[in-house]
mmCIF file of C-alpha atoms and ligand atoms in Angstrom:
data_model
loop_
_atom_site.group_PDB
_atom_site.id
_atom_site.type_symbol
_atom_site.label_atom_id
_atom_site.label_comp_id
_atom_site.label_asym_id
_atom_site.label_seq_id
_atom_site.Cartn_x
_atom_site.Cartn_y
_atom_site.Cartn_z
ATOM 1 C CA MET A 819 345.611 151.304 178.737
ATOM 2 C CA GLU A 820 344.221 149.096 175.955
ATOM 3 C CA GLU A 821 344.481 151.432 172.959
ATOM 4 C CA ILE A 822 346.582 154.404 171.938
ATOM 5 C CA LYS A 823 346.412 156.891 169.068
ATOM 6 C CA ILE A 824 349.704 158.475 168.062
ATOM 7 C CA PHE A 825 351.364 161.007 165.750
ATOM 8 C CA CYS A 826 354.414 159.569 163.954
ATOM 9 C CA PRO A 827 356.629 162.342 162.557
ATOM 10 C CA ALA A 828 358.183 162.541 159.138
ATOM 11 C CA THR A 829 361.962 162.799 159.319
ATOM 12 C CA ILE A 830 364.839 164.172 157.260
ATOM 13 C CA ALA A 831 367.799 161.820 157.139
ATOM 14 C CA ASN A 832 371.395 162.635 156.209
ATOM 15 C CA VAL A 833 370.901 166.424 156.592
ATOM 16 C CA SER A 834 373.578 167.081 153.921
ATOM 17 C CA CYS A 835 376.850 166.139 155.631
ATOM 18 C CA GLY A 836 375.595 163.250 157.823
ATOM 19 C CA PHE A 837 374.958 160.418 155.371
ATOM 20 C CA ASP A 838 373.456 157.453 157.263
ATOM 21 C CA VAL A 839 374.260 158.989 160.665
ATOM 22 C CA LEU A 840 372.262 162.214 161.082
ATOM 23 C CA GLY A 841 368.523 162.844 161.055
ATOM 24 C CA LEU A 842 365.873 165.238 162.349
ATOM 25 C CA ALA A 843 362.149 164.996 163.075
ATOM 26 C CA LEU A 844 359.463 167.281 161.639
ATOM 27 C CA ASP A 845 356.511 168.684 163.547
ATOM 28 C CA SER A 846 353.811 169.377 161.002
ATOM 29 C CA VAL A 847 354.034 166.294 158.775
ATOM 30 C CA GLY A 848 353.402 162.738 159.950
ATOM 31 C CA ASP A 849 351.188 159.660 160.030
ATOM 32 C CA ILE A 850 348.479 158.826 162.533
ATOM 33 C CA MET A 851 348.393 155.311 163.980
ATOM 34 C CA THR A 852 346.057 153.547 166.368
ATOM 35 C CA VAL A 853 347.435 150.514 168.183
ATOM 36 C CA ARG A 854 345.409 148.278 170.499
ATOM 37 C CA LYS A 855 346.065 145.196 172.584
ATOM 38 C CA SER A 856 344.550 141.961 171.383
ATOM 39 C CA THR A 857 344.111 138.534 172.945
ATOM 40 C CA GLU A 858 345.030 136.995 169.595
ATOM 41 C CA GLU A 859 348.735 136.247 169.252
ATOM 42 C CA GLY A 860 350.873 138.188 166.806
ATOM 43 C CA ILE A 861 350.376 141.485 164.990
ATOM 44 C CA ARG A 862 347.463 142.279 162.690
ATOM 45 C CA ILE A 863 347.320 145.347 160.468
ATOM 46 C CA THR A 864 343.571 145.865 160.410
ATOM 47 C CA LYS A 865 343.302 149.068 158.346
ATOM 48 C CA ILE A 866 345.433 151.332 156.169
ATOM 49 C CA SER A 867 344.027 154.580 154.805
ATOM 50 C CA GLY A 868 345.678 157.254 152.656
ATOM 51 C CA GLN A 869 348.011 154.975 150.665
ATOM 52 C CA GLU A 870 348.024 151.519 149.092
ATOM 53 C CA LEU A 871 350.289 149.405 151.295
ATOM 54 C CA PRO A 872 350.327 145.711 152.222
ATOM 55 C CA LEU A 873 348.127 144.628 155.139
ATOM 56 C CA GLU A 874 350.146 141.432 155.486
ATOM 57 C CA THR A 875 352.163 141.687 158.715
ATOM 58 C CA LYS A 876 355.482 140.543 157.281
ATOM 59 C CA LYS A 877 355.212 142.861 154.260
ATOM 60 C CA ASN A 878 354.415 145.997 156.233
ATOM 61 C CA VAL A 879 357.222 147.706 158.131
ATOM 62 C CA ALA A 880 354.905 148.338 161.106
ATOM 63 C CA GLY A 881 354.252 144.586 161.304
ATOM 64 C CA VAL A 882 357.910 143.615 160.974
ATOM 65 C CA ALA A 883 359.115 146.143 163.563
ATOM 66 C CA GLY A 884 356.222 145.175 165.856
ATOM 67 C CA LEU A 885 357.043 141.473 165.592
ATOM 68 C CA ALA A 886 360.660 142.181 166.584
ATOM 69 C CA LEU A 887 359.402 143.834 169.789
ATOM 70 C CA LEU A 888 356.747 141.198 170.437
ATOM 71 C CA GLU A 889 359.267 138.361 170.203
ATOM 72 C CA LYS A 890 361.573 140.047 172.726
ATOM 73 C CA SER A 891 358.692 140.862 175.126
ATOM 74 C CA GLY A 892 357.614 137.238 175.598
ATOM 75 C CA LEU A 893 353.996 138.495 175.703
ATOM 76 C CA LYS A 894 351.164 136.040 175.183
ATOM 77 C CA GLY A 895 348.758 137.943 173.000
ATOM 78 C CA GLY A 896 349.287 140.588 170.396
ATOM 79 C CA PHE A 897 348.333 143.903 168.847
ATOM 80 C CA GLU A 898 346.103 145.375 166.153
ATOM 81 C CA ILE A 899 347.426 148.310 164.149
ATOM 82 C CA GLU A 900 345.587 150.921 162.067
ATOM 83 C CA ILE A 901 347.666 153.286 159.923
ATOM 84 C CA ASP A 902 346.424 156.584 158.497
ATOM 85 C CA LYS A 903 349.222 157.207 156.023
ATOM 86 C CA LYS A 904 349.878 160.880 155.324
ATOM 87 C CA ILE A 905 353.538 160.470 154.275
ATOM 88 C CA LYS A 906 353.831 158.991 150.805
ATOM 89 C CA PRO A 907 356.145 155.968 150.570
ATOM 90 C CA GLY A 908 359.331 156.702 148.647
ATOM 91 C CA SER A 909 359.098 160.435 149.350
ATOM 92 C CA GLY A 910 362.403 160.631 151.209
ATOM 93 C CA ILE A 911 360.904 161.967 154.417
ATOM 94 C CA GLY A 912 360.832 158.702 156.312
ATOM 95 C CA SER A 913 357.491 157.169 155.393
ATOM 96 C CA SER A 914 358.583 153.670 156.377
ATOM 97 C CA ALA A 915 360.379 154.965 159.478
ATOM 98 C CA ALA A 916 357.223 156.702 160.753
ATOM 99 C CA SER A 917 355.295 153.403 160.678
ATOM 100 C CA SER A 918 358.155 151.336 162.131
ATOM 101 C CA ALA A 919 358.875 153.802 164.924
ATOM 102 C CA GLY A 920 355.189 154.431 165.628
ATOM 103 C CA ALA A 921 354.325 150.733 165.937
ATOM 104 C CA VAL A 922 357.053 149.952 168.461
ATOM 105 C CA TRP A 923 356.618 153.197 170.431
ATOM 106 C CA ALA A 924 352.867 152.549 170.837
ATOM 107 C CA MET A 925 353.337 148.887 171.773
ATOM 108 C CA ASN A 926 355.923 149.865 174.382
ATOM 109 C CA GLU A 927 353.476 152.364 175.917
ATOM 110 C CA LEU A 928 350.691 149.749 176.019
ATOM 111 C CA LEU A 929 353.048 147.285 177.727
ATOM 112 C CA GLY A 930 354.075 149.821 180.417
ATOM 113 C CA ARG A 931 357.404 150.848 178.813
ATOM 114 C CA PRO A 932 359.556 147.729 179.310
ATOM 115 C CA PHE A 933 361.980 148.833 176.570
ATOM 116 C CA SER A 934 364.401 151.779 176.327
ATOM 117 C CA LYS A 935 364.342 154.181 173.358
ATOM 118 C CA LEU A 936 367.557 152.606 172.115
ATOM 119 C CA GLU A 937 365.881 149.174 172.087
ATOM 120 C CA LEU A 938 362.886 150.674 170.261
ATOM 121 C CA VAL A 939 365.277 152.028 167.599
ATOM 122 C CA GLN A 940 366.675 148.499 167.179
ATOM 123 C CA PHE A 941 363.194 147.009 166.681
ATOM 124 C CA ALA A 942 362.201 149.795 164.279
ATOM 125 C CA MET A 943 365.380 149.207 162.250
ATOM 126 C CA GLN A 944 363.940 145.805 161.301
ATOM 127 C CA GLY A 945 361.183 147.699 159.480
ATOM 128 C CA GLU A 946 363.793 149.798 157.646
ATOM 129 C CA GLN A 947 365.536 146.574 156.630
ATOM 130 C CA LEU A 948 362.299 145.481 154.952
ATOM 131 C CA ALA A 949 361.745 148.847 153.222
ATOM 132 C CA SER A 950 365.231 149.491 151.876
ATOM 133 C CA ASP A 951 367.322 146.326 152.404
ATOM 134 C CA VAL A 952 369.451 148.213 154.926
ATOM 135 C CA ALA A 953 368.679 148.435 158.653
ATOM 136 C CA HIS A 954 369.577 152.126 158.836
ATOM 137 C CA ALA A 955 368.687 154.181 161.920
ATOM 138 C CA ASP A 956 368.948 157.760 160.684
ATOM 139 C CA ASN A 957 365.151 158.120 160.247
ATOM 140 C CA VAL A 958 363.843 155.908 163.062
ATOM 141 C CA ALA A 959 366.188 157.459 165.666
ATOM 142 C CA PRO A 960 364.888 161.050 165.269
ATOM 143 C CA ALA A 961 361.320 159.705 164.925
ATOM 144 C CA LEU A 962 361.689 158.078 168.366
ATOM 145 C CA PHE A 963 363.963 160.566 170.183
ATOM 146 C CA GLY A 964 362.781 163.793 168.480
ATOM 147 C CA GLY A 965 365.055 166.656 167.431
ATOM 148 C CA PHE A 966 368.358 165.893 165.747
ATOM 149 C CA THR A 967 370.020 162.550 166.417
ATOM 150 C CA LEU A 968 373.462 161.264 165.548
ATOM 151 C CA VAL A 969 374.068 157.553 165.018
ATOM 152 C CA ARG A 970 377.595 157.601 166.478
ATOM 153 C CA SER A 971 378.038 153.877 165.830
ATOM 154 C CA TYR A 972 375.991 151.038 164.354
ATOM 155 C CA ASP A 973 377.909 148.249 166.089
ATOM 156 C CA PRO A 974 377.268 148.626 168.946
ATOM 157 C CA LEU A 975 374.304 150.917 168.238
ATOM 158 C CA ASP A 976 375.004 154.294 169.865
ATOM 159 C CA ILE A 977 372.461 157.102 169.362
ATOM 160 C CA VAL A 978 373.330 160.621 170.507
ATOM 161 C CA PRO A 979 370.446 163.141 170.792
ATOM 162 C CA ILE A 980 371.627 166.616 169.690
ATOM 163 C CA PRO A 981 369.949 169.832 170.933
ATOM 164 C CA THR A 982 367.760 171.799 168.511
ATOM 165 C CA PRO A 983 368.123 175.597 168.338
ATOM 166 C CA ASP A 984 364.739 177.254 169.039
ATOM 167 C CA GLU A 985 364.379 179.217 165.819
ATOM 168 C CA LEU A 986 365.272 176.451 163.379
ATOM 169 C CA PHE A 987 362.636 175.684 160.711
ATOM 170 C CA ALA A 988 362.613 173.247 157.822
ATOM 171 C CA THR A 989 361.033 173.799 154.409
ATOM 172 C CA VAL A 990 360.562 170.605 152.410
ATOM 173 C CA ILE A 991 359.470 170.231 148.807
ATOM 174 C CA HIS A 992 358.279 166.797 147.746
ATOM 175 C CA PRO A 993 358.212 166.360 143.959
ATOM 176 C CA GLN A 994 355.671 163.633 143.202
ATOM 177 C CA ILE A 995 358.071 161.188 141.635
ATOM 178 C CA GLU A 996 359.082 158.011 143.439
ATOM 179 C CA ILE A 997 362.712 157.226 144.139
ATOM 180 C CA LYS A 998 363.117 153.973 146.062
ATOM 181 C CA THR A 999 365.784 154.116 148.761
ATOM 182 C CA SER A 1000 367.124 150.779 147.525
ATOM 183 C CA ASP A 1001 367.565 152.225 143.987
ATOM 184 C CA SER A 1002 369.191 155.476 145.069
ATOM 185 C CA ARG A 1003 371.693 153.484 147.142
ATOM 186 C CA LYS A 1004 372.778 151.419 144.171
ATOM 187 C CA ILE A 1005 374.116 154.470 142.291
ATOM 188 C CA LEU A 1006 376.469 155.508 145.101
ATOM 189 C CA LYS A 1007 380.185 154.799 144.952
ATOM 190 C CA THR A 1008 381.558 152.627 147.735
ATOM 191 C CA ASN A 1009 384.886 154.522 148.003
ATOM 192 C CA ILE A 1010 385.582 158.181 148.717
ATOM 193 C CA SER A 1011 388.805 160.157 148.483
ATOM 194 C CA LEU A 1012 390.618 161.312 151.605
ATOM 195 C CA GLU A 1013 390.097 164.905 150.464
ATOM 196 C CA LYS A 1014 386.299 164.468 150.348
ATOM 197 C CA GLY A 1015 386.348 162.612 153.660
ATOM 198 C CA ILE A 1016 388.128 165.540 155.311
ATOM 199 C CA GLN A 1017 385.562 168.020 153.964
ATOM 200 C CA GLN A 1018 382.676 165.841 155.105
ATOM 201 C CA TRP A 1019 383.788 165.189 158.684
ATOM 202 C CA GLY A 1020 384.776 168.844 159.049
ATOM 203 C CA ASN A 1021 381.228 169.809 158.056
ATOM 204 C CA LEU A 1022 379.569 167.161 160.235
ATOM 205 C CA GLY A 1023 381.586 168.275 163.266
ATOM 206 C CA GLY A 1024 380.736 171.894 162.416
ATOM 207 C CA LEU A 1025 377.024 171.164 162.133
ATOM 208 C CA ILE A 1026 376.935 169.340 165.476
ATOM 209 C CA ALA A 1027 378.868 172.190 167.156
ATOM 210 C CA GLY A 1028 376.530 174.741 165.524
ATOM 211 C CA LEU A 1029 373.462 172.909 166.859
ATOM 212 C CA PHE A 1030 374.920 172.742 170.381
ATOM 213 C CA GLN A 1031 375.817 176.448 170.347
ATOM 214 C CA SER A 1032 372.720 177.670 168.427
ATOM 215 C CA ASP A 1033 375.247 179.195 166.030
ATOM 216 C CA TYR A 1034 373.124 179.600 162.886
ATOM 217 C CA ASP A 1035 376.027 180.854 160.734
ATOM 218 C CA LEU A 1036 378.085 177.786 161.602
ATOM 219 C CA ILE A 1037 375.069 175.547 160.882
ATOM 220 C CA GLY A 1038 374.749 177.224 157.477
ATOM 221 C CA ARG A 1039 378.456 176.896 156.641
ATOM 222 C CA SER A 1040 378.355 173.220 157.563
ATOM 223 C CA LEU A 1041 375.293 172.192 155.548
ATOM 224 C CA GLU A 1042 377.364 170.909 152.630
ATOM 225 C CA ASP A 1043 377.677 167.484 151.088
ATOM 226 C CA HIS A 1044 380.458 166.854 148.584
ATOM 227 C CA ILE A 1045 379.975 163.084 148.438
ATOM 228 C CA ILE A 1046 376.354 161.981 148.030
ATOM 229 C CA GLU A 1047 374.558 165.092 146.731
ATOM 230 C CA PRO A 1048 376.514 165.434 143.462
ATOM 231 C CA ILE A 1049 375.504 161.867 142.533
ATOM 232 C CA ARG A 1050 371.937 161.674 143.814
ATOM 233 C CA SER A 1051 370.831 165.166 142.820
ATOM 234 C CA ILE A 1052 370.904 164.056 139.177
ATOM 235 C CA LEU A 1053 367.775 161.963 139.937
ATOM 236 C CA ILE A 1054 365.838 165.048 141.107
ATOM 237 C CA PRO A 1055 364.553 167.411 138.390
ATOM 238 C CA GLY A 1056 365.242 171.076 139.221
ATOM 239 C CA PHE A 1057 367.482 170.322 142.219
ATOM 240 C CA ASP A 1058 370.128 172.969 141.440
ATOM 241 C CA GLN A 1059 367.553 175.733 140.858
ATOM 242 C CA ILE A 1060 365.676 174.845 144.067
ATOM 243 C CA LYS A 1061 368.923 174.913 146.029
ATOM 244 C CA SER A 1062 370.142 178.255 144.706
ATOM 245 C CA GLY A 1063 366.619 179.704 145.098
ATOM 246 C CA ALA A 1064 366.532 178.586 148.744
ATOM 247 C CA ILE A 1065 369.969 180.026 149.532
ATOM 248 C CA ASN A 1066 369.096 183.315 147.772
ATOM 249 C CA SER A 1067 365.898 183.458 149.860
ATOM 250 C CA GLY A 1068 367.943 183.348 153.054
ATOM 251 C CA ALA A 1069 368.047 179.614 153.913
ATOM 252 C CA LEU A 1070 371.017 178.464 155.970
ATOM 253 C CA GLY A 1071 371.463 175.466 153.703
ATOM 254 C CA CYS A 1072 369.617 173.126 151.360
ATOM 255 C CA GLY A 1073 370.084 169.493 150.366
ATOM 256 C CA ILE A 1074 368.452 166.168 149.546
ATOM 257 C CA SER A 1075 366.139 164.765 152.213
ATOM 258 C CA GLY A 1076 367.105 161.147 152.794
ATOM 259 C CA SER A 1077 367.453 159.445 149.445
ATOM 260 C CA GLY A 1078 365.184 161.980 147.716
ATOM 261 C CA PRO A 1079 363.227 163.097 145.808
ATOM 262 C CA SER A 1080 362.305 165.520 148.629
ATOM 263 C CA ILE A 1081 364.591 168.512 149.039
ATOM 264 C CA PHE A 1082 364.899 170.280 152.397
ATOM 265 C CA ALA A 1083 366.132 173.695 153.440
ATOM 266 C CA LEU A 1084 366.856 174.818 157.006
ATOM 267 C CA SER A 1085 366.222 178.432 157.976
ATOM 268 C CA LYS A 1086 366.434 180.678 161.021
ATOM 269 C CA GLY A 1087 362.852 181.703 161.775
ATOM 270 C CA GLN A 1088 359.480 180.958 160.229
ATOM 271 C CA ASP A 1089 359.472 184.043 157.990
ATOM 272 C CA VAL A 1090 362.585 182.934 156.126
ATOM 273 C CA ALA A 1091 361.220 179.356 155.908
ATOM 274 C CA GLU A 1092 358.080 180.796 154.256
ATOM 275 C CA THR A 1093 360.089 182.887 151.780
ATOM 276 C CA VAL A 1094 362.029 179.730 150.897
ATOM 277 C CA ALA A 1095 358.725 177.892 150.357
ATOM 278 C CA GLN A 1096 357.551 180.644 147.964
ATOM 279 C CA SER A 1097 360.789 180.367 145.990
ATOM 280 C CA MET A 1098 360.432 176.556 145.793
ATOM 281 C CA ASP A 1099 356.824 176.890 144.682
ATOM 282 C CA LYS A 1100 357.707 179.366 141.931
ATOM 283 C CA ILE A 1101 360.614 177.308 140.592
ATOM 284 C CA TYR A 1102 358.802 173.971 140.676
ATOM 285 C CA SER A 1103 355.653 175.320 139.025
ATOM 286 C CA ASP A 1104 357.842 175.660 135.899
ATOM 287 C CA VAL A 1105 359.308 172.143 136.195
ATOM 288 C CA GLY A 1106 355.874 170.670 135.524
ATOM 289 C CA ILE A 1107 355.900 167.844 138.107
ATOM 290 C CA PRO A 1108 353.221 167.994 140.839
ATOM 291 C CA PHE A 1109 354.657 168.743 144.286
ATOM 292 C CA ASP A 1110 353.836 169.413 147.960
ATOM 293 C CA ILE A 1111 355.634 171.881 150.182
ATOM 294 C CA HIS A 1112 355.791 171.619 153.976
ATOM 295 C CA ILE A 1113 357.050 174.197 156.453
ATOM 296 C CA SER A 1114 357.785 172.793 159.888
ATOM 297 C CA LYS A 1115 359.449 173.582 163.150
ATOM 298 C CA ILE A 1116 361.821 170.843 164.278
ATOM 299 C CA ASN A 1117 359.909 168.327 166.425
ATOM 300 C CA THR A 1118 361.798 167.851 169.675
ATOM 301 C CA LYS A 1119 359.535 165.125 171.135
ATOM 302 C CA GLY A 1120 359.355 162.444 168.437
ATOM 303 C CA VAL A 1121 356.363 160.068 168.284
ATOM 304 C CA LYS A 1122 353.631 161.309 170.615
ATOM 305 C CA LYS A 1123 350.263 160.229 172.017
ATOM 306 C CA ILE A 1124 347.326 162.190 170.690
ATOM 307 C CA ALA A 1125 344.463 160.165 172.218
HETATM 308 P P1 ADP B 2119 360.713 156.281 152.576
HETATM 309 O O1 ADP B 2119 362.104 156.873 152.566
HETATM 310 O O2 ADP B 2119 359.699 157.324 152.250
HETATM 311 O O3 ADP B 2119 360.428 155.507 153.804
HETATM 312 P P2 ADP B 2119 361.370 153.857 151.251
HETATM 313 O O4 ADP B 2119 361.570 153.630 149.782
HETATM 314 O O5 ADP B 2119 362.530 153.727 152.163
HETATM 315 O O6 ADP B 2119 360.671 155.283 151.374
HETATM 316 O O7 ADP B 2119 360.270 152.856 151.834
HETATM 317 C C1 ADP B 2119 359.084 152.647 151.230
HETATM 318 C C2 ADP B 2119 358.929 151.144 150.971
HETATM 319 O O8 ADP B 2119 358.489 150.474 152.157
HETATM 320 C C3 ADP B 2119 357.879 150.910 149.923
HETATM 321 O O9 ADP B 2119 358.314 149.854 149.097
HETATM 322 C C4 ADP B 2119 356.659 150.487 150.714
HETATM 323 O O10 ADP B 2119 355.800 149.626 150.007
HETATM 324 C C5 ADP B 2119 357.273 149.747 151.901
HETATM 325 N N1 ADP B 2119 356.401 149.775 153.095
HETATM 326 C C6 ADP B 2119 355.914 148.704 153.741
HETATM 327 N N2 ADP B 2119 355.161 149.088 154.795
HETATM 328 C C7 ADP B 2119 355.147 150.431 154.812
HETATM 329 C C8 ADP B 2119 354.538 151.399 155.655
HETATM 330 N N3 ADP B 2119 353.765 151.069 156.695
HETATM 331 N N4 ADP B 2119 354.768 152.705 155.395
HETATM 332 C C9 ADP B 2119 355.539 153.067 154.337
HETATM 333 N N5 ADP B 2119 356.140 152.198 153.498
HETATM 334 C C10 ADP B 2119 355.956 150.886 153.731
#
């Protein structure tokens, strides 16, 4: 195989109670990338459509993640990458992660899969380092593994895939304002109280147990964040109304997607996810900021070949 065309899913990181450790992949939102082998050494980004992003290899997360893999592979030669960017950078649904994960997944396929998924996550994290100054894995892990993933430990890196209940749907509203991950990290406190810690790990354990048991009520009770959301939600106009509208429409829970500004809700069944979308649409039409809304099943496969 000389060339591969892939779908790179958008992802929701944190998922309320799992700051920096939990993430999930979406099915209906993502970038398209084409990666091909080249006799020329190194990585060249030959085309980007959809968004204005740097073509320079070391300034594009796909290039940086790809170089990390290339160096480890010892390959003589290189790759050309085309990115059709559907996920806006700074949207909070893993725009940089989709490109980082997609580049390394495609290169690994073209090389005959010499690397494990865990190694691919490590390469892709180099792209996240470029995008947000932190090599976090909570977007690239679900993009590569699919479904929900837990980053049990960063050192050593330990990724735990978590099962996805069949009827779980996400509704995501993306207000068209840009919040850079690096900026929304700066406003966070570096210490938390023991009381808040206890609430948070109780909820994270509850959410993981709920996902394993397909216990939607437990999932709903656990989708709470007493640490990050109260601080970051201030950056997102209309957050409180969107959240109460989603819960009143039957969502299991609602919170900030990644570092925002996107807001996600999880629901049991597509019908509820659609009712939540209608509520979001109605509320945000009054806020006066342009927005997109996505309804998606949880993607259990991660990055996939489409041609
Ligand atoms: P997101 O959470 O949506 O990934 P970030 O703020 O973390 O948003 O990352 C976006 C940053 O990464 C922007 O500064 C953008 O210019 C940079 N970037 C570099 N290459 C890419 C790429 N291929 N896709 C998306 N963002 C990229």
